[in-house]
Tab-separated table of C-alpha atoms and ligand atoms in Angstrom:
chain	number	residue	atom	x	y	z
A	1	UNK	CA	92.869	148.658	100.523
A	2	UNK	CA	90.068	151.092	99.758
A	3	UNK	CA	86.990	150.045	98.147
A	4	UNK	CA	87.745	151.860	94.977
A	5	UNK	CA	88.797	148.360	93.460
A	6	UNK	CA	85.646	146.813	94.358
A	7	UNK	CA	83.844	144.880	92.200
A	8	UNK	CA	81.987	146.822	89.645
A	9	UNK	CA	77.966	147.005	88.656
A	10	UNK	CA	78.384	148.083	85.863
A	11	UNK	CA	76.363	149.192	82.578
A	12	UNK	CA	75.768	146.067	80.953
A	13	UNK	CA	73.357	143.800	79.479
A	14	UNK	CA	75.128	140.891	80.686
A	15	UNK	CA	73.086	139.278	83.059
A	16	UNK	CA	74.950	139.856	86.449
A	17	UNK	CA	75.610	136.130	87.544
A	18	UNK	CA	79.077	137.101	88.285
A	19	UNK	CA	80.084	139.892	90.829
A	20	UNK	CA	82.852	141.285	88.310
A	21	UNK	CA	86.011	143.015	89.100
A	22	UNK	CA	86.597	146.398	87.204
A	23	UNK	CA	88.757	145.074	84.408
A	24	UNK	CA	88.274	143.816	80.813
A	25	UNK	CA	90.654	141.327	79.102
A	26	UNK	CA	90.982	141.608	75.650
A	27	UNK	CA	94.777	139.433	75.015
A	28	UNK	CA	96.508	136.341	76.507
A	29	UNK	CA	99.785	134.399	76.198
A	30	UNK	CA	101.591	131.981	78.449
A	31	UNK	CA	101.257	133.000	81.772
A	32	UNK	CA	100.083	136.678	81.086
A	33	UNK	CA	96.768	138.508	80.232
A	34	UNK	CA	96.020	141.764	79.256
A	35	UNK	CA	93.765	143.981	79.462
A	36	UNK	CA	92.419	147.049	76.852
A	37	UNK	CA	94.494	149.685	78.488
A	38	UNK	CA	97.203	147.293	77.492
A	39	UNK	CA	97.940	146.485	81.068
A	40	UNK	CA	99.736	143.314	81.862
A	41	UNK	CA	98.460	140.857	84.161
A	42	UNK	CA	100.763	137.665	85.491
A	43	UNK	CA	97.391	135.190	85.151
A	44	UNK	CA	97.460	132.879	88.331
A	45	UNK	CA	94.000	131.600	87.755
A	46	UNK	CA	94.316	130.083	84.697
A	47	UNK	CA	90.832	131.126	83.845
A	48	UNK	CA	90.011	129.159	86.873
A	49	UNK	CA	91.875	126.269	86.301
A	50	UNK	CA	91.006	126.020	82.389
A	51	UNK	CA	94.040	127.569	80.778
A	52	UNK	CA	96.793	125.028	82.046
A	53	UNK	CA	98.912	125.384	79.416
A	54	UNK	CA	99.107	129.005	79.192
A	55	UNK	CA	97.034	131.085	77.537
A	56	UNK	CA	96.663	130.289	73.629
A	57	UNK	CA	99.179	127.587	73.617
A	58	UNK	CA	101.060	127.568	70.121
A	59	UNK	CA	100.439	123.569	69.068
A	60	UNK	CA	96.908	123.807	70.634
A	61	UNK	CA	96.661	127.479	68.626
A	62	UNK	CA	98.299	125.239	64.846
A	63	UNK	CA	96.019	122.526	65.683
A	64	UNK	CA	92.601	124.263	66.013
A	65	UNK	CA	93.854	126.530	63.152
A	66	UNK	CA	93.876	123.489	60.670
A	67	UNK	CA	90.569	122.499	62.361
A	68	UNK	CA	88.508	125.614	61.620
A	69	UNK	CA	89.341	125.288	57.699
A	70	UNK	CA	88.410	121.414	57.962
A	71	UNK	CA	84.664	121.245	59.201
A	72	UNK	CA	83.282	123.055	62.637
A	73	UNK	CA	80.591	121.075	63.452
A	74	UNK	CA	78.725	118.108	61.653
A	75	UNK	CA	76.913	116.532	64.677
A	76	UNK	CA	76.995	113.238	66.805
A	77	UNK	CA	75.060	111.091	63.699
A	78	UNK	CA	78.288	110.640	61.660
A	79	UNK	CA	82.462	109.778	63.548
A	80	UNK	CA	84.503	112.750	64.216
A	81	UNK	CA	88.063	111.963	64.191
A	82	UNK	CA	89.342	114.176	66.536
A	83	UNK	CA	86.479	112.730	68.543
A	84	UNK	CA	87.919	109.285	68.599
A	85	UNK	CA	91.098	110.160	69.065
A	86	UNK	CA	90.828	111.751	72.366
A	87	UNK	CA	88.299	109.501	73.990
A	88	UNK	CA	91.536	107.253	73.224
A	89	UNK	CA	94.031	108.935	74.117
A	90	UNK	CA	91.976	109.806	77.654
A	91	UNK	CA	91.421	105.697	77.936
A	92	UNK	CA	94.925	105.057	77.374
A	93	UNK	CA	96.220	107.439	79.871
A	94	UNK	CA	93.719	106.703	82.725
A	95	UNK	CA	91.476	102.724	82.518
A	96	UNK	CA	89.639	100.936	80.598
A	97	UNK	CA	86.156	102.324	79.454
A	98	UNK	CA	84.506	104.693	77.381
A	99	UNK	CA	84.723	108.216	76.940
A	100	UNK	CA	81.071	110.835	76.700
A	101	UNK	CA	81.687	114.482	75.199
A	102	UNK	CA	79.921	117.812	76.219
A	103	UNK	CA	80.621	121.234	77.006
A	104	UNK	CA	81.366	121.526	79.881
A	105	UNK	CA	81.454	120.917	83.680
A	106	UNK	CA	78.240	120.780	84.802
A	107	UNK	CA	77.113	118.739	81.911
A	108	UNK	CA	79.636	116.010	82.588
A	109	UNK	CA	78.209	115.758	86.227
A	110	UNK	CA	74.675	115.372	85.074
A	111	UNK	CA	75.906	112.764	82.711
A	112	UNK	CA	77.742	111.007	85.156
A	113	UNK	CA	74.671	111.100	87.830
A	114	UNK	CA	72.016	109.519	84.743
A	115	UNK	CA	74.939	107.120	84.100
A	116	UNK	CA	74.958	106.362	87.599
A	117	UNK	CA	71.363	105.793	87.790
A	118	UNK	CA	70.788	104.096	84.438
A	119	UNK	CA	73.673	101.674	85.465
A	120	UNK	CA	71.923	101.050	88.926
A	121	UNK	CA	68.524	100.255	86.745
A	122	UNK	CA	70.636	97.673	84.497
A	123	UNK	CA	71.938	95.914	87.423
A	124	UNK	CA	68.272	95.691	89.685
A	125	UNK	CA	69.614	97.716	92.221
A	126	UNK	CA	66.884	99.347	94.188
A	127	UNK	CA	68.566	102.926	95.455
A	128	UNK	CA	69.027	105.360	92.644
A	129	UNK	CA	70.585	107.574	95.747
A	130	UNK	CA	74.439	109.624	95.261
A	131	UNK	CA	76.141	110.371	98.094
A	132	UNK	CA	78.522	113.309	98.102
A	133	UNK	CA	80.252	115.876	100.441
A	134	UNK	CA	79.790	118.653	102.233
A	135	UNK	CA	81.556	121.785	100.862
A	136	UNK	CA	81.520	120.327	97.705
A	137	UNK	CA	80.961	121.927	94.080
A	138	UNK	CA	79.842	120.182	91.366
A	139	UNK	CA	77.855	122.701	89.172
A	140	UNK	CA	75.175	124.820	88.414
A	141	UNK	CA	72.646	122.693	86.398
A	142	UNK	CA	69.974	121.877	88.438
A	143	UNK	CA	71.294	117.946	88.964
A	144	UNK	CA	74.156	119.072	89.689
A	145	UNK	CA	73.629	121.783	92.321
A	146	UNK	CA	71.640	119.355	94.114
A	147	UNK	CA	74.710	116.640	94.622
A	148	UNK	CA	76.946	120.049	95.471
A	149	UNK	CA	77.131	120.308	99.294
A	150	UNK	CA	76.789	123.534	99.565
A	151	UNK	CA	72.949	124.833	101.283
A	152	UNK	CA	74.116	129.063	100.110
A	153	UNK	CA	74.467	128.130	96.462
A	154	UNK	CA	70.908	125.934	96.505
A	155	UNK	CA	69.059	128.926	98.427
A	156	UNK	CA	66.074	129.920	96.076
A	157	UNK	CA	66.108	126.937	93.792
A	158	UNK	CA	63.923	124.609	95.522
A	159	UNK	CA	62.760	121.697	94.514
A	160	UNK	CA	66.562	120.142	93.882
A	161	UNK	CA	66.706	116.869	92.509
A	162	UNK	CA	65.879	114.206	94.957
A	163	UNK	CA	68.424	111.360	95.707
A	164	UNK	CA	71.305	112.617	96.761
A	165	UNK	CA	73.110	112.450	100.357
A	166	UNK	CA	75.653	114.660	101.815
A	167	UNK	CA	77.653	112.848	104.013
A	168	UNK	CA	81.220	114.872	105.635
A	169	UNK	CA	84.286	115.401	103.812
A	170	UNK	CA	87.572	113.459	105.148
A	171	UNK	CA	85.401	111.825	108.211
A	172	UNK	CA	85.861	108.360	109.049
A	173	UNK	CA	82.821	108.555	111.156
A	174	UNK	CA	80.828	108.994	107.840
A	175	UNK	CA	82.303	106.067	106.445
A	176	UNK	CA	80.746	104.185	108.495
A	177	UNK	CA	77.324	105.710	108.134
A	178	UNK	CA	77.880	105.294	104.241
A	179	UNK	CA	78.351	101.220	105.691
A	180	UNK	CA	74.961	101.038	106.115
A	181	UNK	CA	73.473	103.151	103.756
A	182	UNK	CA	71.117	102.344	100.629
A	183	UNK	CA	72.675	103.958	97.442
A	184	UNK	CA	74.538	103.434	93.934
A	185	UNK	CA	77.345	105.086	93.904
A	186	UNK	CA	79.514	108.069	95.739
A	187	UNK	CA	80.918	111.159	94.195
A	188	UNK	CA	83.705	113.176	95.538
A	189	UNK	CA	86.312	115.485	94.636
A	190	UNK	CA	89.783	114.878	95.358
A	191	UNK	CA	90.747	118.473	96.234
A	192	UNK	CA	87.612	120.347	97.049
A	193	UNK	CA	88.100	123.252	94.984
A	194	UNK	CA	85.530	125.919	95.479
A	195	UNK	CA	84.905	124.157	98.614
A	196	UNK	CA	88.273	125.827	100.122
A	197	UNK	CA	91.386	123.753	98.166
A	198	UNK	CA	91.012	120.822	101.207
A	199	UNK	CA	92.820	117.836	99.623
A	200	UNK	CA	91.094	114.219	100.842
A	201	UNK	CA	92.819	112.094	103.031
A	202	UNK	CA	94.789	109.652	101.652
A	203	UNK	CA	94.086	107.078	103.549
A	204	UNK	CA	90.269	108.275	103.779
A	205	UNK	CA	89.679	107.826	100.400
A	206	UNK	CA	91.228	104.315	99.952
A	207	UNK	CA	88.573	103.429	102.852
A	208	UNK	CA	86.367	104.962	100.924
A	209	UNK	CA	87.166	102.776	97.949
A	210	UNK	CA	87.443	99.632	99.410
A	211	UNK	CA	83.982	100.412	100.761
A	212	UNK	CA	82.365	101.178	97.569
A	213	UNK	CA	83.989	97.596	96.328
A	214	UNK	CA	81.856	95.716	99.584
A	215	UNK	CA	78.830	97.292	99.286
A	216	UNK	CA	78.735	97.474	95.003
A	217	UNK	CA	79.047	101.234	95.096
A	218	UNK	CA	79.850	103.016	92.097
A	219	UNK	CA	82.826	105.451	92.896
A	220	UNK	CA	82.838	108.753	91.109
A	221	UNK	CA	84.996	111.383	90.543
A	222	UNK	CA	84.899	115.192	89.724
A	223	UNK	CA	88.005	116.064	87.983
A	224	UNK	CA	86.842	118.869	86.706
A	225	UNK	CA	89.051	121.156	88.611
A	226	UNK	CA	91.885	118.435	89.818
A	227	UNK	CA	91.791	116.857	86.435
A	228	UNK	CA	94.578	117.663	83.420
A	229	UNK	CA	97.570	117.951	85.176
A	230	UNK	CA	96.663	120.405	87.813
A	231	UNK	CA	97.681	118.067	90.887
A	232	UNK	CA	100.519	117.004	89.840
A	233	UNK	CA	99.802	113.785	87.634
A	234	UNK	CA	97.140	113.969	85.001
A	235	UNK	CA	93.935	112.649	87.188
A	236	UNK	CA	94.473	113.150	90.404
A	237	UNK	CA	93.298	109.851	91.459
A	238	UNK	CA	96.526	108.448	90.382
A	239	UNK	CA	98.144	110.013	93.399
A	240	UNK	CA	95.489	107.775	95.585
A	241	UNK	CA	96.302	104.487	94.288
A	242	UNK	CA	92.443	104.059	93.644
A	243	UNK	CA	90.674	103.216	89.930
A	244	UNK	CA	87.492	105.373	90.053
A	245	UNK	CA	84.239	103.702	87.669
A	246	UNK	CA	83.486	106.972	86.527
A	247	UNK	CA	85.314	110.405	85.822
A	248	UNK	CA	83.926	113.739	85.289
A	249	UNK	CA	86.090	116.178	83.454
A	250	UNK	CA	86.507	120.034	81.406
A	251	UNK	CA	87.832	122.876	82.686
A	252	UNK	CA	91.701	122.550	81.291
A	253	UNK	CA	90.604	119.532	79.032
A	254	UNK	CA	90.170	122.142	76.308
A	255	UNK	CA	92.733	125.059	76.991
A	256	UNK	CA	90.073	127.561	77.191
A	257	UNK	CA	87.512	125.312	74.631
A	258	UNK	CA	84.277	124.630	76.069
A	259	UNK	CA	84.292	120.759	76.519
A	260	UNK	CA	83.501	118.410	78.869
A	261	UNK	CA	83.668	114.698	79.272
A	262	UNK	CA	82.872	111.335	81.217
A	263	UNK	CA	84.721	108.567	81.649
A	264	UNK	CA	83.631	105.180	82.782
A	265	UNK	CA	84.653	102.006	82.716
A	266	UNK	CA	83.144	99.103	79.910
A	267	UNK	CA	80.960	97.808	82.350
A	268	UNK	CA	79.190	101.038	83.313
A	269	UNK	CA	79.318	102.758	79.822
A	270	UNK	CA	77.293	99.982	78.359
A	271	UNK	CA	74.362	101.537	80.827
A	272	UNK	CA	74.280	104.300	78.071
A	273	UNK	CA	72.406	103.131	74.669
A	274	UNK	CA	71.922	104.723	71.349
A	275	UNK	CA	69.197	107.533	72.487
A	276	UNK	CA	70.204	106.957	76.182
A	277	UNK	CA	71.828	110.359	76.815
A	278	UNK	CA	73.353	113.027	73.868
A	279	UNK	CA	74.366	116.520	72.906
A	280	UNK	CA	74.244	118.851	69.811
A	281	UNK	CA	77.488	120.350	70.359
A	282	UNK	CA	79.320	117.736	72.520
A	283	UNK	CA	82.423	116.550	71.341
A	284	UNK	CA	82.428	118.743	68.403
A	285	UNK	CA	85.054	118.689	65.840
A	286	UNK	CA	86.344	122.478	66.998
A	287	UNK	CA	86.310	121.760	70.902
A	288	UNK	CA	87.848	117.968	70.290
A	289	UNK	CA	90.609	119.107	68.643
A	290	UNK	CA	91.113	121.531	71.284
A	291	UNK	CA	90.910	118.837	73.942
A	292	UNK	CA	92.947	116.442	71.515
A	293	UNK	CA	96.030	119.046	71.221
A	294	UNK	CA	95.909	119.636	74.712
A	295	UNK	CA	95.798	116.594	76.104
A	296	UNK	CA	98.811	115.329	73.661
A	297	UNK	CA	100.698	118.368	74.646
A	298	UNK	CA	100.507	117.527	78.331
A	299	UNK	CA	101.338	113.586	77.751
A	300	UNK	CA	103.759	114.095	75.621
A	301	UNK	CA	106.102	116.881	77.646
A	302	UNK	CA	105.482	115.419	80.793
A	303	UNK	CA	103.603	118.320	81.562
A	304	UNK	CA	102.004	117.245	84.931
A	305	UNK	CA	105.315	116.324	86.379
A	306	UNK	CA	106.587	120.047	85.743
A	307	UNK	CA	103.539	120.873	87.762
A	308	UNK	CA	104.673	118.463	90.695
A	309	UNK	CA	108.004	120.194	90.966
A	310	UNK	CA	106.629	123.800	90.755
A	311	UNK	CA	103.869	122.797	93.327
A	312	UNK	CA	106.123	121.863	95.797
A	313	UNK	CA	108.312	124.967	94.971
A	314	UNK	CA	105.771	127.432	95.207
A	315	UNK	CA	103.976	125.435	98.200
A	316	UNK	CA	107.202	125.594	99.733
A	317	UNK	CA	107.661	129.624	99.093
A	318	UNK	CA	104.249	129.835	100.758
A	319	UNK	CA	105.079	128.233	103.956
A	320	UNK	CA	108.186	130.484	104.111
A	321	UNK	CA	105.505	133.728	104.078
A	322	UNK	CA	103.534	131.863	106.737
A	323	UNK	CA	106.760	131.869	108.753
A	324	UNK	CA	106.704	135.522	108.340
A	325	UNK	CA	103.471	136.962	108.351
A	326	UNK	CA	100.843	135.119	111.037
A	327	UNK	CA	98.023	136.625	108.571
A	328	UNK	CA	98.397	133.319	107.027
A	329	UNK	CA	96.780	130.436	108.872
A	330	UNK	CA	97.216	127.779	106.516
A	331	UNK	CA	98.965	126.426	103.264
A	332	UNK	CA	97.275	123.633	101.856
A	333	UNK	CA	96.679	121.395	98.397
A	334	UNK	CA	98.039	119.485	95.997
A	335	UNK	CA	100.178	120.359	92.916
A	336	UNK	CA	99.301	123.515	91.232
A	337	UNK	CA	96.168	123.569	92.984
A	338	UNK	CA	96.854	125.284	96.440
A	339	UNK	CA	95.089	127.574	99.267
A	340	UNK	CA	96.347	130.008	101.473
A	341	UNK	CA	93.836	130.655	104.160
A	342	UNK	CA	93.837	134.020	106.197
A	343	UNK	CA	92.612	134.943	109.273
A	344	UNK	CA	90.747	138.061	107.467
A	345	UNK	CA	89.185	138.006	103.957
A	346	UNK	CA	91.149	136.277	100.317
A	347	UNK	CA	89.032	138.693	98.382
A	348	UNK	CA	90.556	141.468	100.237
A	349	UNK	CA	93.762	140.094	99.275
A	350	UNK	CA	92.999	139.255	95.712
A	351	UNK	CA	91.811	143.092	95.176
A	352	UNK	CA	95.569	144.389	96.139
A	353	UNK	CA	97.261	141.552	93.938
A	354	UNK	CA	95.023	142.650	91.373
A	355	UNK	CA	96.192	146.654	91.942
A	356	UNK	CA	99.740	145.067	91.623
A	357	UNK	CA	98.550	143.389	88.492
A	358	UNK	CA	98.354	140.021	89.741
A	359	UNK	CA	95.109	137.491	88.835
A	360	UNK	CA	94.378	135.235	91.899
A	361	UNK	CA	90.904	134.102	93.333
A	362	UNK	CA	88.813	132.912	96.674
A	363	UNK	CA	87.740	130.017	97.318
A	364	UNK	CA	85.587	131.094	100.494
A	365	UNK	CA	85.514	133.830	102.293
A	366	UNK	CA	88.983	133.306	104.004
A	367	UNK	CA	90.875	131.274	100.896
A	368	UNK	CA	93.252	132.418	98.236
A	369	UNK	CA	92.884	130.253	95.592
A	370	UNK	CA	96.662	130.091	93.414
A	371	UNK	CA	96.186	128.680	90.235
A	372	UNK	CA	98.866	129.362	87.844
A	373	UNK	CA	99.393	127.399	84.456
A	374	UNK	CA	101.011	124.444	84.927
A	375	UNK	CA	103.393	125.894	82.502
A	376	UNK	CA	104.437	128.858	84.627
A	377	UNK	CA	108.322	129.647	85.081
A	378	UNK	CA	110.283	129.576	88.076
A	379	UNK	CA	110.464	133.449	87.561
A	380	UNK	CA	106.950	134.346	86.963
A	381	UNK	CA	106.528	131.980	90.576
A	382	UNK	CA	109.136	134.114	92.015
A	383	UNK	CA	107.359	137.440	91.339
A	384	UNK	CA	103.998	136.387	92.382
A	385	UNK	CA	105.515	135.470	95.745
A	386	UNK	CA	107.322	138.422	95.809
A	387	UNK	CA	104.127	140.471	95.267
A	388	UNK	CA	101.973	138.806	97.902
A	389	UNK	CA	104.921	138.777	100.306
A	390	UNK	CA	104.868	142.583	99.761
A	391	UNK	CA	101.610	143.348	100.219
A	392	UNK	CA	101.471	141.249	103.241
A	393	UNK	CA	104.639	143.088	104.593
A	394	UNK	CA	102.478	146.592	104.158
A	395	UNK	CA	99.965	144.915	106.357
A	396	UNK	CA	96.459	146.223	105.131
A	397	UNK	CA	95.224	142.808	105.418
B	401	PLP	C1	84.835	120.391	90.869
B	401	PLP	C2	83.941	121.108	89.903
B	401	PLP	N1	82.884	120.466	89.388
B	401	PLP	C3	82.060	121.065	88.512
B	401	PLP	C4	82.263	122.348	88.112
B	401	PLP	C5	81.320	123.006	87.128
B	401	PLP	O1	81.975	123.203	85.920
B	401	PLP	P1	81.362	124.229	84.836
B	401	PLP	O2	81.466	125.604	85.409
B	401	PLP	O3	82.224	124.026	83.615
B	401	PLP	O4	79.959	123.825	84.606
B	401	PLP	C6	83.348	123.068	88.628
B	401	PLP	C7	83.569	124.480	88.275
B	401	PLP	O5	84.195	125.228	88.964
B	401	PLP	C8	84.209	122.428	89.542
B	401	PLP	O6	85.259	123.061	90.079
């Protein structure tokens, strides 16, 4: 592929924190996207993993429409309803506990991490220190980048937050440093996402779990990416026979909303106080009912199980290209979250799926990240295989 579809700098006044590829969306629905040429995209990034049902979902679509001639926004002083309603319908789908709102990733993570800490205060514990992974992502927000394990994205930030470990991802041999280690709690993704779409170990993580239970370790969860049907069940955690303390969670939580939220259980939520922790627009009556519609929708149709059976459909199709083509190294993940990883470079790749009007991304330099909506068809599965089995065929990669 030449470099003509490289990624643009272009004249704008957008500040360029994204390296952008040449292309402006303007449309979306279902599985597609379109751009203002009126060129049709088949959307297997899901806005990275935020549009899982589709883009503009009709009952998420009726219910925000009856929303924005009801109120917008009132603040966090008075109940919201569609508020309530979702931290309940998130409680009775996952554990016990209590459910924070904001807007959006990051924000959930540096809610869970003053949880964390505020809960270690309340119960004497001496080490305010999180350990996480290597590889992993867990935001941009300063709190947040520190706990990511990941030195390139930190470079030029210093001073990160202190109190934070990163210990390696999937190693039994860091288990048992973690054995002897001073801290409050552990936070981990269940399929590193940015990190490279590398699910944990089953039978790590339990290890893991039962460990946090010995030493009084609070275990924590980014769901962010894995969360909302994208694994195959709605948390992904349920696939690991583990019950995490807290959850972060937003990407597909609000079909394209910004929203974010925590969940913990009773015992650690009560670490949070009137004045504790807040946000202007978190949980607002707009992004709620979002999250509300969506999360109904995917309960209520089974959604995540659809995504189980495509997964292993389209992880399936995958491995049959591997057969074929030894550009491809590697199929990996978990539901509709999956990585193929080349010998040469996934953005190379992405750029001719995106000539053939295909939306995929990286997830490192050597991972194509496929995210399609968990509502995809059979057909629309079909034809993105199809493409990328082509362009491997013509091998210019
Ligand atoms: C696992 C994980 N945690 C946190 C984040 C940060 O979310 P946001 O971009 O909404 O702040 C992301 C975003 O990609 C993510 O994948």
């Amino acid at each position: 592929m030449s470099n003509q579809m490289n990624v643009t700098v272009d004249q704008t006044s957008v500040m360029k924190t994204y390296a952008r590829f040449p292309v402006t969306m303007v449309k979306g629905k279902g599985s597609y996207i379109w751009d203002d040429k009126e060129d049709k995209y088949l959307d297997f990034t899901s806005g990275i993993a935020t549009c899982n049902l589709g883009h503009v979902p009709d009952y998420v679509h009726e219910k925000v429409q009856e929303q924005l001639s009801l109120l917008w926004h009132c603040s966090n002083l008075y109940h919201i309803p569609s508020q309530e309603k979702l931290a309940q319908l998130l409680i009775e789908n996952s554990f016990d506990g209590q459910v924070f709102f904001c807007n959006s990733g990051t924000e959930a993570n540096e809610a869970l991490i003053k949880l964390a800490r505020k809960h270690a205060e309340m119960s004497g514990k001496d080490s305010r220190k999180i350990i996480t992974f290597k590889q992993s992502f867990h935001g941009r927000t300063l709190a947040a980048l520190s706990a990511t394990g990941q030195e390139k994205l930190q470079q030029g930030f210093a001073p990160l937050v202190e109190g934070f470990q990163h210990l390696e991802f999937n190693s039994f041999e860091a288990l048992k440093e973690l054995e002897n280690m001073d801290a409050c709690g552990v936070l981990l993704e269940l399929v590193q996402g940015e990190g490279g779409v590398i699910p944990a170990n089953k039978e790590w993580v339990l290890k893991l779990a039962e460990l946090c239970k010995k030493n009084d370790l609070l275990l924590m969860l980014d769901e962010i990416q894995t969360g909302m049907g994208r694994t195959g069940t709605l948390f992904a955690y349920q696939q690991y026979n583990i019950v995490p303390d807290i959850v972060s969670l937003a990407k597909g939580l609000g079909s394209g909303f910004p929203i974010g939220a925590l969940i913990a259980s009773n015992e650690v939520a009560k670490a949070f106080e009137p004045g504790s922790h807040g946000s202007t627009f978190g949980g607002n009556p707009l992004a709620t009912s979002a999250g509300l519609a969506t999360v109904q929708y995917l309960v209520e149709n089974e959604i995540p199980k659809d995504a189980q059976q495509l997964g292993i459909y389209l992880f399936g199709k995958l491995e049959d290209l591997q057969k074929e083509y030894p550009q491809i190294k590697e199929v990996r993940g978990l539901g509709l979250l999956l990585g193929v990883v080349f010998e040469g470079s996934a953005l190379d790749v992405v750029k001719q799926l995106l000539a053939e009007k295909v939306l995929t991304l990286t997830a490192g330099k050597h991972v194509l990240r496929i995210l399609p909506p968990l509502t995809a068809s059979i057909e629309e599965v079909d034809l993105f295989v199809k493409t990328l089995g082509d362009i491997l065929a013509s091998g210019n990669n």
